[in-house]
Every structure is written in C-alpha cells, then in structure tokens.
Coordinates of C-alpha atoms (C1' of nucleotides) in Angstrom, one line a residue:
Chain Y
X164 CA 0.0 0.0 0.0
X165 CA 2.3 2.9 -1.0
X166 CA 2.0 6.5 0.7
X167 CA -0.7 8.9 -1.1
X168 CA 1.0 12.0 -2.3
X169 CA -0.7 15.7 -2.3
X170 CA -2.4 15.0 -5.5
X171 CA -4.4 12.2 -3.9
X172 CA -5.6 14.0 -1.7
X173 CA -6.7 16.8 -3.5
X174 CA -8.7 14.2 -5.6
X175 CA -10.0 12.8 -2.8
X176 CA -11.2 16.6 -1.6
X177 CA -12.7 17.1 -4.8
X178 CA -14.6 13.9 -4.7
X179 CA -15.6 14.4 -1.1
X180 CA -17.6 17.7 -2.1
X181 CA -19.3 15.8 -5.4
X182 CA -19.0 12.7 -5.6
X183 CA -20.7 12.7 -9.2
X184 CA -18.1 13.9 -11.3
X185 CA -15.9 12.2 -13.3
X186 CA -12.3 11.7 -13.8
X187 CA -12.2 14.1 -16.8
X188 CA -13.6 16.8 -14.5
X189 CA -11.5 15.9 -11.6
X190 CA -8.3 15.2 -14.0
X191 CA -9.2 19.1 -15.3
X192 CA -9.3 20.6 -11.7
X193 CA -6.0 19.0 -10.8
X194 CA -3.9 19.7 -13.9
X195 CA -4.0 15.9 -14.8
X196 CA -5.0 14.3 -18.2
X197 CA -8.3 12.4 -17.9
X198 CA -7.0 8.6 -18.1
X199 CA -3.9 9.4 -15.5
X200 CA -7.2 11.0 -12.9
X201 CA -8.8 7.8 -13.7
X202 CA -6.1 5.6 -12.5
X203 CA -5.6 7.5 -9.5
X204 CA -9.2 6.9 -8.5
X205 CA -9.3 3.4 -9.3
X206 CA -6.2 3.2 -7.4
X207 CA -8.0 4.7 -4.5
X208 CA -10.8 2.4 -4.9
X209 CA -8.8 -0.7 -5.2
X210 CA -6.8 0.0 -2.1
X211 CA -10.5 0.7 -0.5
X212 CA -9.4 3.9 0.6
X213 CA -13.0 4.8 -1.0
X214 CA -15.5 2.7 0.0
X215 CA -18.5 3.4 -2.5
X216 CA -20.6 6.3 -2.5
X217 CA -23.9 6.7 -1.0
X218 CA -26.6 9.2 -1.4
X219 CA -27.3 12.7 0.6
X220 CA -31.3 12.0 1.6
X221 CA -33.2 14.5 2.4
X222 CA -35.0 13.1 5.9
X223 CA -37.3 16.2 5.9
X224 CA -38.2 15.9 2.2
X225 CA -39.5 12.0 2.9
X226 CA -41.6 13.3 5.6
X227 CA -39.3 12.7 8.5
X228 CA -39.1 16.0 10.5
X229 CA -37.3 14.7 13.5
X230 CA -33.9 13.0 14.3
X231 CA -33.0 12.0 16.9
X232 CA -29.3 10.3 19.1
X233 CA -30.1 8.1 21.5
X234 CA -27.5 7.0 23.8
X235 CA -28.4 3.2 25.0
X236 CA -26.8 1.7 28.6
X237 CA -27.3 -2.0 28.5
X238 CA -29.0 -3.8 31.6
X239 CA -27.1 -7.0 31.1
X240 CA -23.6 -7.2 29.0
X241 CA -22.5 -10.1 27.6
X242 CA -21.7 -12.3 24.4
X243 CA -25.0 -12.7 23.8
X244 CA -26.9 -9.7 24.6
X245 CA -24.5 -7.6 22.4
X246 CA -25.6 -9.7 19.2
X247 CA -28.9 -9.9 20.3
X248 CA -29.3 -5.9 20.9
X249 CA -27.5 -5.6 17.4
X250 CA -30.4 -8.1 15.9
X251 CA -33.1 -6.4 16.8
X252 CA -32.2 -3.4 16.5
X253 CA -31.5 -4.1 12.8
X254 CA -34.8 -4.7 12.4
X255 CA -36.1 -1.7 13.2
X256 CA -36.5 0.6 10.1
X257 CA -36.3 4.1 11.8
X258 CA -32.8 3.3 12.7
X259 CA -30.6 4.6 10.7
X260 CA -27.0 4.3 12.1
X261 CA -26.3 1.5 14.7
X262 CA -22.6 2.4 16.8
X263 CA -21.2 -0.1 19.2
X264 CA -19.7 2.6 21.5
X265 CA -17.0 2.6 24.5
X266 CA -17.7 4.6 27.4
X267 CA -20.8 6.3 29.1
X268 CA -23.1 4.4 26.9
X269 CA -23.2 1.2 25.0
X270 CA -24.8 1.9 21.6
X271 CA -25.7 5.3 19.8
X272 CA -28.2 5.5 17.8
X273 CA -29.5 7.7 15.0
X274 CA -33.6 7.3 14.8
X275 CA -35.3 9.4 12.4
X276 CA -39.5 10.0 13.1
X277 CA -42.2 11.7 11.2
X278 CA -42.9 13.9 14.0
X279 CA -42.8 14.1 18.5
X280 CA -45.5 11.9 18.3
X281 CA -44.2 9.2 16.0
X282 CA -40.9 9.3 17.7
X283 CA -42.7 8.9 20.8
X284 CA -44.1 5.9 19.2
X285 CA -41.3 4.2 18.1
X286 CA -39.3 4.7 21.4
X287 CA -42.0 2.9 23.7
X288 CA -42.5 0.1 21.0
X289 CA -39.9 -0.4 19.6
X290 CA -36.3 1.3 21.4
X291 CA -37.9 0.4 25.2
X292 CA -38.3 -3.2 24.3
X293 CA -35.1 -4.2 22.9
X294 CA -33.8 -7.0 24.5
X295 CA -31.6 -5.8 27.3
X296 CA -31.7 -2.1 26.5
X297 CA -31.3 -0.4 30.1
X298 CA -30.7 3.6 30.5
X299 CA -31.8 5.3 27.4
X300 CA -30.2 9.0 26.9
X301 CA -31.8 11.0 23.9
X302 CA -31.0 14.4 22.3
X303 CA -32.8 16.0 19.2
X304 CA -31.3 17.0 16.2
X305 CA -31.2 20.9 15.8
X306 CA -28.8 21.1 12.7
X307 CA -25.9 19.7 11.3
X308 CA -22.8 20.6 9.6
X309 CA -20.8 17.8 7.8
X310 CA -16.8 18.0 6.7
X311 CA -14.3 15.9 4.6
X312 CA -12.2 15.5 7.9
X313 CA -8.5 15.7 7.4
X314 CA -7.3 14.9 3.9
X315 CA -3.5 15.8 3.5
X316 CA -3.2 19.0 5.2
X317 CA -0.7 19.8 7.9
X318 CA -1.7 19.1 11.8
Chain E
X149 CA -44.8 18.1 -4.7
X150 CA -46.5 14.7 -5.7
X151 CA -46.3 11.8 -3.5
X152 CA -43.5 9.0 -4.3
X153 CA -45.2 5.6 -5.5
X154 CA -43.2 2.2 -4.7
X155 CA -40.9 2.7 -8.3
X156 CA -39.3 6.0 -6.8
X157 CA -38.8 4.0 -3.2
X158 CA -37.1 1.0 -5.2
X159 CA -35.1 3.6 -6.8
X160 CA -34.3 5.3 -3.7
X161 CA -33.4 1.8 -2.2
X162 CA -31.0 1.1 -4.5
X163 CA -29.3 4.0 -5.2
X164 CA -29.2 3.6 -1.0
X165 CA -26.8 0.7 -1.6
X166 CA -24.7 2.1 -4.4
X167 CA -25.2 5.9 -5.8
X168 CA -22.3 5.1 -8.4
X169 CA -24.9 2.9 -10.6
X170 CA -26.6 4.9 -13.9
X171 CA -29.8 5.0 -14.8
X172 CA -29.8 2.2 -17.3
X173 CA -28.4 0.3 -14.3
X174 CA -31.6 1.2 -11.9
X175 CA -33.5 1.1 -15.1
X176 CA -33.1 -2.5 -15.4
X177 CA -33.2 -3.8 -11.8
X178 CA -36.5 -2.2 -11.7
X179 CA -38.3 -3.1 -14.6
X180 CA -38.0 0.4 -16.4
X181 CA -36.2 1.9 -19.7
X182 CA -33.3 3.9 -19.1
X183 CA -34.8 7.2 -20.1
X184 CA -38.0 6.8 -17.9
X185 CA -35.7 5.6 -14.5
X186 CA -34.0 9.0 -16.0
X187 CA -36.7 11.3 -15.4
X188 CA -37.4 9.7 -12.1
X189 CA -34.3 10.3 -10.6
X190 CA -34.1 13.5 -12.0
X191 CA -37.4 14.1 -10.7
X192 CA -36.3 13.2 -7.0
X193 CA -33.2 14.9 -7.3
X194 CA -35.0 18.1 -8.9
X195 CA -37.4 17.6 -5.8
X196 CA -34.5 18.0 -3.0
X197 CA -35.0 14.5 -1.9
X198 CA -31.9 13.5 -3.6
X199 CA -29.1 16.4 -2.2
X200 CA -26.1 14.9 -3.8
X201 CA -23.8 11.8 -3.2
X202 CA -20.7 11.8 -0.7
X203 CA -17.9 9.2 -0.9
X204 CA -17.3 6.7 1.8
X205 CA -14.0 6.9 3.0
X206 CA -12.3 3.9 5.2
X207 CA -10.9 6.3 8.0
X208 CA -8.6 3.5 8.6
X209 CA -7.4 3.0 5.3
X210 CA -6.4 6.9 5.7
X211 CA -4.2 6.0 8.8
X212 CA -7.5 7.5 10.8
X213 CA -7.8 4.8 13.6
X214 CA -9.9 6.4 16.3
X215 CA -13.2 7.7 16.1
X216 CA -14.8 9.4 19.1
X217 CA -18.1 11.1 20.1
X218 CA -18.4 13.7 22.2
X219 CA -21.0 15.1 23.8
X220 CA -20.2 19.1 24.7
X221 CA -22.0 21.3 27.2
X222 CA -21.7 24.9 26.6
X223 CA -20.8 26.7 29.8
X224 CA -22.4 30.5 28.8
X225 CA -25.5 29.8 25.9
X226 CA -26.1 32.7 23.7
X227 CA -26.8 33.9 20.7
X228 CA -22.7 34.8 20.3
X229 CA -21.4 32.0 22.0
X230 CA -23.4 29.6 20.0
X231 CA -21.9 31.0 16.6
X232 CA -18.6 31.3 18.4
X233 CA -18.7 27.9 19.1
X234 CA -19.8 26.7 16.1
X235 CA -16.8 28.4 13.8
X236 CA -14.4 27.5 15.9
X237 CA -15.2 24.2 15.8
X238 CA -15.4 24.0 12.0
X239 CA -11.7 25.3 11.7
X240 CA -10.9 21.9 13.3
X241 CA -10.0 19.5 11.0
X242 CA -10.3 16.6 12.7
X243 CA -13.9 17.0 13.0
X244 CA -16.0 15.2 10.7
X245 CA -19.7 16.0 12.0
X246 CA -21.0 19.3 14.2
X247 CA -24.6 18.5 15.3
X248 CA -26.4 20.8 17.5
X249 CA -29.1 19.6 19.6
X250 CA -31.3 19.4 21.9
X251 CA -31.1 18.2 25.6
X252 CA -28.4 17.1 27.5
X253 CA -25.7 18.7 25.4
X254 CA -25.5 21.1 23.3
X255 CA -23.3 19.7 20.4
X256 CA -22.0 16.1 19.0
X257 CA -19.1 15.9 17.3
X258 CA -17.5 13.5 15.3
X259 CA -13.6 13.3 16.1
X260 CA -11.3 11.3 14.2
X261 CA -7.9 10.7 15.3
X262 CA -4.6 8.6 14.3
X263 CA -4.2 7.1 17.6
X264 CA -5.0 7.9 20.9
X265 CA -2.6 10.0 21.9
X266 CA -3.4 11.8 19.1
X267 CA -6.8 11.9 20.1
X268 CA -5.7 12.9 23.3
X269 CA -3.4 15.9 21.9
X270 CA -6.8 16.9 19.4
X271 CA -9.0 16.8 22.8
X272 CA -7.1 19.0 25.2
X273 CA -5.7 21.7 22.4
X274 CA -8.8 22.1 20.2
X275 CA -11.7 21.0 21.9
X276 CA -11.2 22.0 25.8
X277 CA -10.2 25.4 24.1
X278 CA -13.0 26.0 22.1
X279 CA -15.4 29.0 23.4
X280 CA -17.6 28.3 25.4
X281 CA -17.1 24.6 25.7
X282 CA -18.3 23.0 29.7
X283 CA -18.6 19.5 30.2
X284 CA -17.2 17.3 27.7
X285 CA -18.4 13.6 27.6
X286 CA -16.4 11.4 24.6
X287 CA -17.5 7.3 23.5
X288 CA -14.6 5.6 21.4
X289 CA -16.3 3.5 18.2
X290 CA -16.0 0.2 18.4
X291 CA -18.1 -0.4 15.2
X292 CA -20.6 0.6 12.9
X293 CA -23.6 0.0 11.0
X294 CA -25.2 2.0 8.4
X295 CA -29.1 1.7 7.0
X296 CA -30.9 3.4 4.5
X297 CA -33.7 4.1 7.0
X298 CA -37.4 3.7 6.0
X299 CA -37.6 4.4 2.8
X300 CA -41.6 3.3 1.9
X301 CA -42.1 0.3 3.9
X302 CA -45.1 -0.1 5.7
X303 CA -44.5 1.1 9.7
Chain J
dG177 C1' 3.0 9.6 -17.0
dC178 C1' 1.0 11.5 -21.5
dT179 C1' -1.7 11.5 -26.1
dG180 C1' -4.8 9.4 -29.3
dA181 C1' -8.2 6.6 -30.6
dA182 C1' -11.1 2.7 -30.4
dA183 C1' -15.5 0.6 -28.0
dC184 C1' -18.6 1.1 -24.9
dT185 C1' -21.9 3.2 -21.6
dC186 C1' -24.5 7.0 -20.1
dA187 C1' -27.2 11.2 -20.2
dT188 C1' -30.4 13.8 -22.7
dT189 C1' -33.8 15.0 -26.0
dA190 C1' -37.5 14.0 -29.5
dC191 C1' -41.4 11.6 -30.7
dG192 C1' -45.1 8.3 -30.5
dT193 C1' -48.3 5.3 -27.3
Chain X
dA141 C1' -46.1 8.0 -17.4
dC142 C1' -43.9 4.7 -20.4
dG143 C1' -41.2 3.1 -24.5
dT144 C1' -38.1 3.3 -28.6
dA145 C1' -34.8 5.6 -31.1
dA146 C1' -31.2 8.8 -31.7
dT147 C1' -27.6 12.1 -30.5
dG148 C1' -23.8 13.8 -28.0
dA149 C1' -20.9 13.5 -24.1
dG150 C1' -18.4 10.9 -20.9
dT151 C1' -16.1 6.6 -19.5
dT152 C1' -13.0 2.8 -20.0
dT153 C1' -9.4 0.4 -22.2
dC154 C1' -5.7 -0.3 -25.2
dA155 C1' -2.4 1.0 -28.0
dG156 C1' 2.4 3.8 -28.7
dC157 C1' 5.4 7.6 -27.1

DNA sequence: GCTGAAACTCATTACGT
DNA sequence: ACGTAATGAGTTTCAGC
C-alpha cells in the first residue's frame, strides 16, 4: 500500500464535495489528463481507501421531521446480549446508524421519526423493548454541519 | 410536490446501496427503460429528496484509527457564544460531523484521530479550548452500521 | 505519465403510445 | 407515465510515445 501523495488528496477533496463527477472533471481541476485522474481513482478504490458512495437524503423531504441520538446503557452485558441488541435493532427501520460505542453508553443511535408523536411511538414500541436495553439518553437533532475531515493538510 | 409511489422508493433503495450505478443500471433492476428511471431520478433529485452523493472513505485505510463522540455542554449559551462555538469548531479538521441539539448537550461531534494520543493531543488543544465549551463527555467507536432508513415500507 | 483513438456506456432530447 | 430511437458526451481500455 504505498504512501498517497498531495495529488491524492486533493482528488480525494474534490470527490468528497461531489462525488458525481468524473475523472475528466476531476483530471481538469488537478492539472492531470483524464485517463492518469482515472487511475488514481481506481487506485483509491482498489486499495479501498473509498469505500463506495452513497446518497445525501433529504429526511425532511420523505416526511421525517425529527432525528433524533439516543445513547443506550445495557442492563445486562455479555456475548450474547450484544448480538442480540444488534439483531433487533437491525430490524427496526427508523434506525438509521447503529454504533457499538465505549464509554458512558453502550450503543448510539440515530432514529429518524415523522414527528414528536411518531418518535414517541417508536421509542416505547420499539427502542424500550429491545432485548436488554437499560438507560436510554436521547437528544434532538437541531442542525448539522458535515466535513471531509483531514485529507493531507498539515496538523 | 406529488407523492412517491413504490418505483421512486425501489429507486431510492438502490441507489441507498450504491449511488455510483446509472440509470440504465436502476433502469433494469427495476423493470423500467433507461430514459424513464432517468426522469425519475431527475425528478427526486429536482425535488431535493436527492441532495447529492458523498464518498465513503475507510478512515482507517487513511491512517485514521480512532473515532470518538463527544457530547459538549456549553458553559455561557447565547446567541454569540453559540456561533462562536460553532466556527471555531469548524476550523478543526479533525472534525468530521457538528450536530447541535437538543437536551443534555448542546453539540456532538465526530472526532477522528490517528491514535489515541493523538486523540488525546486533538481533545485537550482544540476541543477543551474551544469558546464556550463545559462539560465534555467522549464514547470511542467500536463499530458501525449503516441503514438506509425507511424508505416506503409499511411502519 | 502522457496523447490518441477505439468501443462502450450513459445522459439527454425527441417523438409516439 | 412509459417506450423506442437517436444524439452527443463521458467513460474505460488499449495502443504507442
């Protein structure tokens, strides 16, 4: 796996703010021809540096107004309470992100709900009875700003 | 804005799983021509549902190791100290998500780090100094899983 | 690494059902 | 709202420099 140079990354930070675009468009913005771009982001994809790409929804667009973290404590820890938490939890549809967490809590997760009430709904049916699930900890989500994170600069 | 039928939620589904597919590629796995899965996806993304497509990067692929949450209290609340907070924390690169909301704390952030120590040098020179910032809670990711969330099932 | 040029796929429009 | 057909642009691959 050799080192990635600046021009890697600066791909990498062109793809991170549109991931549509092409490797003549991003060979153009980085003074590269089109098929040298292309290699470099196969490159990057073969070496799984880039993972895929997935889509930006738009919760509030599909009808679902509220988000919200939920920080879980688990009653009882062990083997098989961890894969059982993680099954059902699976299964429920308004979950959307499902972390296996060190520290205060156990799992975070990120529930999206039509509205109060529907989220009220879906924690008493469905967080509140997953197997083990202890102290529950929730916050709303406000707003959100996402970033690249650090891609080459200097720290 | 006219309601989605179950085509634009199969569509939606699948470009869930992979966004780099066409639209002669959803097309087919859906039972459509390529220029009518066209229109729909242009429809969606035309309709804001669709807001764009983001890579995945492996953070540990990227020499990225450590991921942690934290949880931040804000000591003074304001109208400055909230947008004080909020630049300053964007000027960190190491910070990959800024989420304000509602309830315990004030803000979650995504932290990624090579190492702990590193994480350790990130936590008490950027985010103990940020403006504003009180009580700081931080989980360590152990794993992850991602979902598409409900997109038109029955619930 | 680049250029050039195939072969192929995709995006986009036009038209008919 | 769909399909077929057609066009142009972009992608991917393979040469040779």
């Amino acid at each position: 796996m050799s080192a990635l140079d600046d021009t890697d990354f600066a791909i990498l930070r062109l793809l991170a703010e549109d991931a549509g675009q092409g490797a003549g468009a991003i060979g153009r913005a980085c003074g590269l021809s089109q098929p040298a771009a292309w290699r470099r982001i196969k490159r990057l994809r073969d070496a799984g540096i880039v993972g895929g790409q997935r889509l930006v929804l738009d919760a509030e667009a599909l009808g679902f107004g509220v988000t919200v973290f939920l920080g879980v404590k688990l009653a009882t820890k062990g083997r098989v309470s961890l894969e059982d938490f993680e099954r059902a939890v699976s299964a429920i549809p308004e979950v959307q992100t499902v972390e296996h967490v060190l520290g205060l809590y156990d799992y975070r997760l990120r529930v999206v709900a039509r509205d109060l009430p529907d989220f009220e709904r879906v924690l008493r049916r469905r967080i509140m009875t997953l197997p083990g699930a202890g102290e529950v900890e929730a916050n709303v989500l406000l707003s959100e700003e996402r970033r690249p994170g650090p891609l080459g600069g200097r720290h």
